[in-house]
Amino acid sequence: MSENVSPRLHGKYKSEVVPALMKRFNYTNVMQVPRLKSIVLNMGLGEAVGNPKMVDAAVSELTQITGQKPVVTKAKKSIATFKLREGMPIGAKVTLRRERMWEFMDRLVTLSLPRVRDFRGTSPKAFDGSGNYTLGLKEQIVFPEIDFDKVEKIKGMNITFVTTADSDEEAKELLANLGMPFRST
């Protein structure tokens, strides 16, 4: 009954992005072309120390956004000044791969980022030196899956795009061709 349909953005990657990157960087083999390996969404909740129910809210919101159950992250060390004990839940993260990754990237670029207040494009300087890009969002309500009325507290998140690119220039070109709206500097 259900057909195995490739995500729209993955089709665009194969048909348009790969040839464009091969021409731009003079690759001789298709396997040299950088590709998106995974997308990691991380929601750190420092306030969860005093209110453990916040972790449950973050888990449910990340599940709604990604369609995948997140992992609850726990404190590695005890820090007395923050009243933090080792092993206390302090966040949630999800790693998306394959179809879910392509679907999320498509929704992020076409629906969510345009809903960010005063959006002028994403920073082109947030690359880590080995071809990965991290984007910070200040509020989770930019995602259409989140019901604004049911949100107790506005929380931000980090979204990391892990690529196979060797340099930041290659990774930027890859993400730009996939539709990431970089701010012109």
PDB file of C-alpha atoms in Angstrom:
ATOM      1  CA  MET A   1       0.000   0.000   0.000  1.00  0.00           C
ATOM      2  CA  SER A   2       2.711   2.525   0.911  1.00  0.00           C
ATOM      3  CA  GLU A   3       5.346   3.097  -1.732  1.00  0.00           C
ATOM      4  CA  ASN A   4       8.961   3.682  -0.843  1.00  0.00           C
ATOM      5  CA  VAL A   5       9.256   7.312  -1.974  1.00  0.00           C
ATOM      6  CA  SER A   6      12.576   9.143  -1.678  1.00  0.00           C
ATOM      7  CA  PRO A   7      12.399  12.514   0.142  1.00  0.00           C
ATOM      8  CA  ARG A   8      12.230  15.577  -2.129  1.00  0.00           C
ATOM      9  CA  LEU A   9      15.490  17.096  -0.890  1.00  0.00           C
ATOM     10  CA  HIS A  10      17.381  13.810  -1.338  1.00  0.00           C
ATOM     11  CA  GLY A  11      16.238  13.695  -4.962  1.00  0.00           C
ATOM     12  CA  LYS A  12      17.423  17.288  -5.428  1.00  0.00           C
ATOM     13  CA  TYR A  13      20.786  16.330  -3.874  1.00  0.00           C
ATOM     14  CA  LYS A  14      21.276  13.466  -6.328  1.00  0.00           C
ATOM     15  CA  SER A  15      20.086  15.301  -9.444  1.00  0.00           C
ATOM     16  CA  GLU A  16      21.272  18.911  -8.912  1.00  0.00           C
ATOM     17  CA  VAL A  17      23.671  19.274  -5.967  1.00  0.00           C
ATOM     18  CA  VAL A  18      26.086  16.425  -6.806  1.00  0.00           C
ATOM     19  CA  PRO A  19      26.728  17.626 -10.405  1.00  0.00           C
ATOM     20  CA  ALA A  20      27.080  21.249  -9.214  1.00  0.00           C
ATOM     21  CA  LEU A  21      29.617  20.322  -6.508  1.00  0.00           C
ATOM     22  CA  MET A  22      31.549  18.047  -8.899  1.00  0.00           C
ATOM     23  CA  LYS A  23      31.901  20.953 -11.317  1.00  0.00           C
ATOM     24  CA  ARG A  24      32.694  23.541  -8.610  1.00  0.00           C
ATOM     25  CA  PHE A  25      35.423  21.517  -6.846  1.00  0.00           C
ATOM     26  CA  ASN A  26      36.622  19.468  -9.875  1.00  0.00           C
ATOM     27  CA  TYR A  27      35.923  16.077  -8.310  1.00  0.00           C
ATOM     28  CA  THR A  28      36.738  13.087 -10.516  1.00  0.00           C
ATOM     29  CA  ASN A  29      34.576  10.580  -8.629  1.00  0.00           C
ATOM     30  CA  VAL A  30      30.990  10.891  -7.374  1.00  0.00           C
ATOM     31  CA  MET A  31      32.062   9.444  -4.007  1.00  0.00           C
ATOM     32  CA  GLN A  32      34.293  12.491  -3.404  1.00  0.00           C
ATOM     33  CA  VAL A  33      31.260  14.776  -3.287  1.00  0.00           C
ATOM     34  CA  PRO A  34      30.416  15.765   0.311  1.00  0.00           C
ATOM     35  CA  ARG A  35      27.093  14.550   1.647  1.00  0.00           C
ATOM     36  CA  LEU A  36      24.952  15.091   4.715  1.00  0.00           C
ATOM     37  CA  LYS A  37      25.596  12.264   7.215  1.00  0.00           C
ATOM     38  CA  SER A  38      23.297  13.234  10.077  1.00  0.00           C
ATOM     39  CA  ILE A  39      21.498  16.067  11.821  1.00  0.00           C
ATOM     40  CA  VAL A  40      21.692  16.278  15.622  1.00  0.00           C
ATOM     41  CA  LEU A  41      19.166  18.330  17.603  1.00  0.00           C
ATOM     42  CA  ASN A  42      20.245  19.125  21.151  1.00  0.00           C
ATOM     43  CA  MET A  43      18.150  20.888  23.778  1.00  0.00           C
ATOM     44  CA  GLY A  44      20.121  21.764  26.917  1.00  0.00           C
ATOM     45  CA  LEU A  45      17.968  22.455  29.962  1.00  0.00           C
ATOM     46  CA  GLY A  46      19.880  24.041  32.815  1.00  0.00           C
ATOM     47  CA  GLU A  47      16.577  24.768  34.591  1.00  0.00           C
ATOM     48  CA  ALA A  48      15.810  21.028  34.719  1.00  0.00           C
ATOM     49  CA  VAL A  49      17.863  20.826  37.941  1.00  0.00           C
ATOM     50  CA  GLY A  50      15.067  22.544  39.884  1.00  0.00           C
ATOM     51  CA  ASN A  51      12.172  21.277  37.760  1.00  0.00           C
ATOM     52  CA  PRO A  52      12.598  17.713  36.406  1.00  0.00           C
ATOM     53  CA  LYS A  53       9.277  17.944  34.495  1.00  0.00           C
ATOM     54  CA  MET A  54      10.970  20.268  31.996  1.00  0.00           C
ATOM     55  CA  VAL A  55      12.883  17.294  30.588  1.00  0.00           C
ATOM     56  CA  ASP A  56       9.583  15.519  29.831  1.00  0.00           C
ATOM     57  CA  ALA A  57       8.320  18.623  28.000  1.00  0.00           C
ATOM     58  CA  ALA A  58      11.554  18.843  25.988  1.00  0.00           C
ATOM     59  CA  VAL A  59      11.363  15.136  25.111  1.00  0.00           C
ATOM     60  CA  SER A  60       7.767  15.459  23.879  1.00  0.00           C
ATOM     61  CA  GLU A  61       8.574  18.608  21.856  1.00  0.00           C
ATOM     62  CA  LEU A  62      11.625  17.035  20.198  1.00  0.00           C
ATOM     63  CA  THR A  63       9.517  13.948  19.425  1.00  0.00           C
ATOM     64  CA  GLN A  64       6.886  16.151  17.744  1.00  0.00           C
ATOM     65  CA  ILE A  65       9.519  18.062  15.759  1.00  0.00           C
ATOM     66  CA  THR A  66      11.538  15.056  14.557  1.00  0.00           C
ATOM     67  CA  GLY A  67       9.173  12.073  14.712  1.00  0.00           C
ATOM     68  CA  GLN A  68      11.808  10.189  16.679  1.00  0.00           C
ATOM     69  CA  LYS A  69      12.184   9.660  20.440  1.00  0.00           C
ATOM     70  CA  PRO A  70      15.096  11.648  21.894  1.00  0.00           C
ATOM     71  CA  VAL A  71      17.745  10.451  24.338  1.00  0.00           C
ATOM     72  CA  VAL A  72      17.767  12.171  27.739  1.00  0.00           C
ATOM     73  CA  THR A  73      21.254  13.545  28.420  1.00  0.00           C
ATOM     74  CA  LYS A  74      22.576  13.379  31.968  1.00  0.00           C
ATOM     75  CA  ALA A  75      25.171  15.417  33.884  1.00  0.00           C
ATOM     76  CA  LYS A  76      28.673  13.958  33.696  1.00  0.00           C
ATOM     77  CA  LYS A  77      29.950  15.675  36.856  1.00  0.00           C
ATOM     78  CA  SER A  78      28.500  17.130  40.036  1.00  0.00           C
ATOM     79  CA  ILE A  79      28.727  20.925  40.286  1.00  0.00           C
ATOM     80  CA  ALA A  80      27.787  22.249  43.724  1.00  0.00           C
ATOM     81  CA  THR A  81      27.299  25.885  42.678  1.00  0.00           C
ATOM     82  CA  PHE A  82      24.582  24.833  40.207  1.00  0.00           C
ATOM     83  CA  LYS A  83      23.092  22.280  42.677  1.00  0.00           C
ATOM     84  CA  LEU A  84      23.841  19.664  40.047  1.00  0.00           C
ATOM     85  CA  ARG A  85      24.519  16.012  40.836  1.00  0.00           C
ATOM     86  CA  GLU A  86      26.165  13.486  38.556  1.00  0.00           C
ATOM     87  CA  GLY A  87      23.563  11.568  36.552  1.00  0.00           C
ATOM     88  CA  MET A  88      20.783  14.188  36.810  1.00  0.00           C
ATOM     89  CA  PRO A  89      18.846  14.704  33.538  1.00  0.00           C
ATOM     90  CA  ILE A  90      19.810  18.069  32.018  1.00  0.00           C
ATOM     91  CA  GLY A  91      18.756  17.864  28.377  1.00  0.00           C
ATOM     92  CA  ALA A  92      17.605  15.823  25.401  1.00  0.00           C
ATOM     93  CA  LYS A  93      19.074  15.096  21.982  1.00  0.00           C
ATOM     94  CA  VAL A  94      18.048  13.368  18.753  1.00  0.00           C
ATOM     95  CA  THR A  95      20.237  12.135  15.901  1.00  0.00           C
ATOM     96  CA  LEU A  96      18.464  11.978  12.542  1.00  0.00           C
ATOM     97  CA  ARG A  97      19.765   9.929   9.640  1.00  0.00           C
ATOM     98  CA  ARG A  98      18.557   8.836   6.168  1.00  0.00           C
ATOM     99  CA  GLU A  99      14.922   9.676   5.245  1.00  0.00           C
ATOM    100  CA  ARG A 100      14.070  11.437   8.521  1.00  0.00           C
ATOM    101  CA  MET A 101      17.183  13.598   8.152  1.00  0.00           C
ATOM    102  CA  TRP A 102      16.246  14.685   4.599  1.00  0.00           C
ATOM    103  CA  GLU A 103      12.610  15.334   5.587  1.00  0.00           C
ATOM    104  CA  PHE A 104      13.686  17.400   8.621  1.00  0.00           C
ATOM    105  CA  MET A 105      16.190  19.440   6.582  1.00  0.00           C
ATOM    106  CA  ASP A 106      13.482  20.163   4.006  1.00  0.00           C
ATOM    107  CA  ARG A 107      10.982  21.268   6.694  1.00  0.00           C
ATOM    108  CA  LEU A 108      13.622  23.355   8.489  1.00  0.00           C
ATOM    109  CA  VAL A 109      14.687  25.281   5.384  1.00  0.00           C
ATOM    110  CA  THR A 110      11.244  25.756   3.807  1.00  0.00           C
ATOM    111  CA  LEU A 111       8.944  26.142   6.830  1.00  0.00           C
ATOM    112  CA  SER A 112      10.766  26.783  10.113  1.00  0.00           C
ATOM    113  CA  LEU A 113      13.609  29.204   9.339  1.00  0.00           C
ATOM    114  CA  PRO A 114      11.309  31.682   7.531  1.00  0.00           C
ATOM    115  CA  ARG A 115       9.190  31.781  10.737  1.00  0.00           C
ATOM    116  CA  VAL A 116      12.129  33.007  12.856  1.00  0.00           C
ATOM    117  CA  ARG A 117      11.631  36.599  14.001  1.00  0.00           C
ATOM    118  CA  ASP A 118      13.868  39.185  12.252  1.00  0.00           C
ATOM    119  CA  PHE A 119      15.456  36.445  10.155  1.00  0.00           C
ATOM    120  CA  ARG A 120      18.197  37.688   7.843  1.00  0.00           C
ATOM    121  CA  GLY A 121      19.834  34.348   7.088  1.00  0.00           C
ATOM    122  CA  THR A 122      21.987  31.917   9.040  1.00  0.00           C
ATOM    123  CA  SER A 123      25.540  32.801  10.052  1.00  0.00           C
ATOM    124  CA  PRO A 124      28.169  31.557   7.586  1.00  0.00           C
ATOM    125  CA  LYS A 125      30.776  31.497  10.391  1.00  0.00           C
ATOM    126  CA  ALA A 126      29.359  28.636  12.498  1.00  0.00           C
ATOM    127  CA  PHE A 127      31.461  25.885  10.887  1.00  0.00           C
ATOM    128  CA  ASP A 128      33.786  23.857  13.114  1.00  0.00           C
ATOM    129  CA  GLY A 129      36.770  23.465  10.777  1.00  0.00           C
ATOM    130  CA  SER A 130      36.007  19.895   9.724  1.00  0.00           C
ATOM    131  CA  GLY A 131      32.901  20.479   7.630  1.00  0.00           C
ATOM    132  CA  ASN A 132      30.179  20.448  10.299  1.00  0.00           C
ATOM    133  CA  TYR A 133      27.721  23.313  10.792  1.00  0.00           C
ATOM    134  CA  THR A 134      25.879  24.232  13.980  1.00  0.00           C
ATOM    135  CA  LEU A 135      22.813  26.442  14.004  1.00  0.00           C
ATOM    136  CA  GLY A 136      21.299  27.836  17.195  1.00  0.00           C
ATOM    137  CA  LEU A 137      17.582  28.542  17.510  1.00  0.00           C
ATOM    138  CA  LYS A 138      16.285  30.697  20.370  1.00  0.00           C
ATOM    139  CA  GLU A 139      12.759  29.278  20.416  1.00  0.00           C
ATOM    140  CA  GLN A 140      11.179  25.932  19.576  1.00  0.00           C
ATOM    141  CA  ILE A 141       7.907  27.506  18.411  1.00  0.00           C
ATOM    142  CA  VAL A 142       9.307  28.205  14.914  1.00  0.00           C
ATOM    143  CA  PHE A 143       8.482  24.583  14.078  1.00  0.00           C
ATOM    144  CA  PRO A 144       4.909  24.175  12.796  1.00  0.00           C
ATOM    145  CA  GLU A 145       4.568  20.852  14.684  1.00  0.00           C
ATOM    146  CA  ILE A 146       4.689  22.651  18.054  1.00  0.00           C
ATOM    147  CA  ASP A 147       1.352  23.955  19.353  1.00  0.00           C
ATOM    148  CA  PHE A 148       2.046  27.450  20.711  1.00  0.00           C
ATOM    149  CA  ASP A 149      -0.709  27.210  23.358  1.00  0.00           C
ATOM    150  CA  LYS A 150       0.708  24.035  24.917  1.00  0.00           C
ATOM    151  CA  VAL A 151       4.244  25.408  25.339  1.00  0.00           C
ATOM    152  CA  GLU A 152       5.045  26.130  28.989  1.00  0.00           C
ATOM    153  CA  LYS A 153       8.444  27.744  28.463  1.00  0.00           C
ATOM    154  CA  ILE A 154      10.271  28.961  25.363  1.00  0.00           C
ATOM    155  CA  LYS A 155      13.420  26.880  24.953  1.00  0.00           C
ATOM    156  CA  GLY A 156      16.185  27.081  22.394  1.00  0.00           C
ATOM    157  CA  MET A 157      18.135  24.306  20.722  1.00  0.00           C
ATOM    158  CA  ASN A 158      21.263  23.595  18.729  1.00  0.00           C
ATOM    159  CA  ILE A 159      21.012  21.878  15.359  1.00  0.00           C
ATOM    160  CA  THR A 160      24.252  20.357  14.045  1.00  0.00           C
ATOM    161  CA  PHE A 161      24.610  19.277  10.421  1.00  0.00           C
ATOM    162  CA  VAL A 162      27.284  16.572  10.160  1.00  0.00           C
ATOM    163  CA  THR A 163      28.758  16.290   6.659  1.00  0.00           C
ATOM    164  CA  THR A 164      31.491  14.255   4.986  1.00  0.00           C
ATOM    165  CA  ALA A 165      33.108  17.458   3.677  1.00  0.00           C
ATOM    166  CA  ASP A 166      36.832  17.924   4.299  1.00  0.00           C
ATOM    167  CA  SER A 167      36.694  21.711   4.503  1.00  0.00           C
ATOM    168  CA  ASP A 168      34.262  24.365   5.671  1.00  0.00           C
ATOM    169  CA  GLU A 169      34.085  25.798   2.142  1.00  0.00           C
ATOM    170  CA  GLU A 170      32.854  22.469   0.730  1.00  0.00           C
ATOM    171  CA  ALA A 171      30.335  22.063   3.561  1.00  0.00           C
ATOM    172  CA  LYS A 172      29.017  25.608   3.073  1.00  0.00           C
ATOM    173  CA  GLU A 173      28.586  25.017  -0.655  1.00  0.00           C
ATOM    174  CA  LEU A 174      26.768  21.734   0.046  1.00  0.00           C
ATOM    175  CA  LEU A 175      24.354  23.285   2.566  1.00  0.00           C
ATOM    176  CA  ALA A 176      23.793  26.371   0.387  1.00  0.00           C
ATOM    177  CA  ASN A 177      22.898  24.142  -2.576  1.00  0.00           C
ATOM    178  CA  LEU A 178      20.486  22.226  -0.327  1.00  0.00           C
ATOM    179  CA  GLY A 179      18.696  25.507   0.434  1.00  0.00           C
ATOM    180  CA  MET A 180      20.307  26.755   3.670  1.00  0.00           C
ATOM    181  CA  PRO A 181      19.806  30.547   3.603  1.00  0.00           C
ATOM    182  CA  PHE A 182      23.249  31.902   4.558  1.00  0.00           C
ATOM    183  CA  ARG A 183      23.568  35.570   5.448  1.00  0.00           C
ATOM    184  CA  SER A 184      25.678  37.476   2.922  1.00  0.00           C
ATOM    185  CA  THR A 185      28.721  38.989   4.636  1.00  0.00           C
TER     186      THR A 185
END
